[in-house]
mmCIF file of C-alpha atoms in Angstrom:
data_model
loop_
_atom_site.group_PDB
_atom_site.id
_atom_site.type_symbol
_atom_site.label_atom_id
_atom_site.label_comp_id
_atom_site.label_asym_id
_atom_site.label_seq_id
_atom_site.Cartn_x
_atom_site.Cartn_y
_atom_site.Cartn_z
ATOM 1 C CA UNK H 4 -79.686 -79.450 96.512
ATOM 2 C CA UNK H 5 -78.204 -82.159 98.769
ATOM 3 C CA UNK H 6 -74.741 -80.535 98.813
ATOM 4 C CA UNK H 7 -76.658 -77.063 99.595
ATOM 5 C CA UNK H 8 -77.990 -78.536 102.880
ATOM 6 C CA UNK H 9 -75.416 -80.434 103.959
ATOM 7 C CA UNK H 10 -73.218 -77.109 103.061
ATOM 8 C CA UNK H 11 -76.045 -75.213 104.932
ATOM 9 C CA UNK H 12 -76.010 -77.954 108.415
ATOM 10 C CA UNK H 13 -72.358 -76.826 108.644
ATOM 11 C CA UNK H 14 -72.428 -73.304 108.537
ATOM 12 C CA UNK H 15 -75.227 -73.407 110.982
ATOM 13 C CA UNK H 16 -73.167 -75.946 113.726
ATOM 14 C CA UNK H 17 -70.372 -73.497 113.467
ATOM 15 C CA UNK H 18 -72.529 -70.596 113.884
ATOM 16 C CA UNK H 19 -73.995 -71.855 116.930
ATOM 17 C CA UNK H 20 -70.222 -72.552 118.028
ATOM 18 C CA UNK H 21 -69.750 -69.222 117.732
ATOM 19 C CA UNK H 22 -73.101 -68.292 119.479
ATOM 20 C CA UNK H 23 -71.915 -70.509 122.476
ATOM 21 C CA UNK H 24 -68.842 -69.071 122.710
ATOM 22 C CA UNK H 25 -69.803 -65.550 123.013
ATOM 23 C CA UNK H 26 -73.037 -65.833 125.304
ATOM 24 C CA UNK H 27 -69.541 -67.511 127.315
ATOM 25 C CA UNK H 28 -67.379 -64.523 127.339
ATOM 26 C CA UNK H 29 -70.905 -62.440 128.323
ATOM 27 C CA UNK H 30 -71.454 -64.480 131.380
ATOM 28 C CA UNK H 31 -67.672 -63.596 132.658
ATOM 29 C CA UNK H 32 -68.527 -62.154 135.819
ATOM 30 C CA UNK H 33 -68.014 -58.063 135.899
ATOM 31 C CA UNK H 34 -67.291 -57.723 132.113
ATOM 32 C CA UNK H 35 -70.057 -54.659 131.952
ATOM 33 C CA UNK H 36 -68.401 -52.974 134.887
ATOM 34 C CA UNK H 37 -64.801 -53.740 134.062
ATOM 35 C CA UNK H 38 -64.769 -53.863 130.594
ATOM 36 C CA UNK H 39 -68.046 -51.934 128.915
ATOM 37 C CA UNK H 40 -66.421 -51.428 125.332
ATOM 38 C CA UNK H 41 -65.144 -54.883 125.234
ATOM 39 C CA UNK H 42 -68.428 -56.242 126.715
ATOM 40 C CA UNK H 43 -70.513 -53.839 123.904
ATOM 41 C CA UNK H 44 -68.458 -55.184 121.072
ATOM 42 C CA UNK H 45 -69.166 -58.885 122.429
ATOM 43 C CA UNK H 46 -73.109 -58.059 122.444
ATOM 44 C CA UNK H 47 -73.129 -56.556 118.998
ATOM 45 C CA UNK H 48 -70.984 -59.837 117.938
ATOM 46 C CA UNK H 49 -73.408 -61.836 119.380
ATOM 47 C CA UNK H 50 -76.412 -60.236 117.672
ATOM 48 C CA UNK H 51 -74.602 -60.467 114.554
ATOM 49 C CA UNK H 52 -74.541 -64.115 114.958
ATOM 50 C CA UNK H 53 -77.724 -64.714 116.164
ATOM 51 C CA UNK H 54 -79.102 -63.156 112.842
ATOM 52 C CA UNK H 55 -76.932 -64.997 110.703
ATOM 53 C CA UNK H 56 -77.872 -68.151 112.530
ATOM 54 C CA UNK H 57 -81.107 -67.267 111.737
ATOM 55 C CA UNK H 58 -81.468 -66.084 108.392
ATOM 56 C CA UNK H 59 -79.406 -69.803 107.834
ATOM 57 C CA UNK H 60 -81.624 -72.046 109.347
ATOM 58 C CA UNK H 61 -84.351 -70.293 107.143
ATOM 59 C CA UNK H 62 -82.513 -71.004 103.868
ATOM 60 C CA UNK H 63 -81.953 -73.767 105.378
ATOM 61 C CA UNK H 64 -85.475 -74.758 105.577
ATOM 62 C CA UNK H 65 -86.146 -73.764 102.291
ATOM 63 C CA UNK H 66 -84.120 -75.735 100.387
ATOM 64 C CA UNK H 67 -84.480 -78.565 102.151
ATOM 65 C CA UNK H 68 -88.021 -77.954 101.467
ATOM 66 C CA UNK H 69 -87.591 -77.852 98.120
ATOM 67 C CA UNK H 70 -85.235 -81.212 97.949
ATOM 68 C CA UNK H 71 -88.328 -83.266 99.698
ATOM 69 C CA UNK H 72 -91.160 -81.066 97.182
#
């Protein structure tokens, strides 16, 4: 179970990598206006990855749960 967190701790830093790195690219200034499809594709990216991120750090909970029960 020790590998599985330590596996699950680095998939979640390079998720929030990610994360960071697209909320980034939203904050360019006029992306909606000058680039909606581009700027839509970025926001469904970015939703992908904040689910991901999420359903990680749950199993990540879990198992670490289950390593100190």
């Amino acid at each position: 179970l020790k590998a599985k967190v330590k596996e699950l701790e680095k998939k979640i830093a390079v998720l929030e990598k990610k994360l960071a790195l697209a909320d980034e690219k939203l904050l360019i200034p006029n992306l909606f206006t000058d680039h909606p499809d581009k700027a839509t594709e970025l926001s469904k990216i970015r939703a992908r990855l904040a689910r991901e991120l999420e359903e990680t750090e749950e199993e990540w909970l879990e198992v670490s749960g289950e390593l100190e029960g």
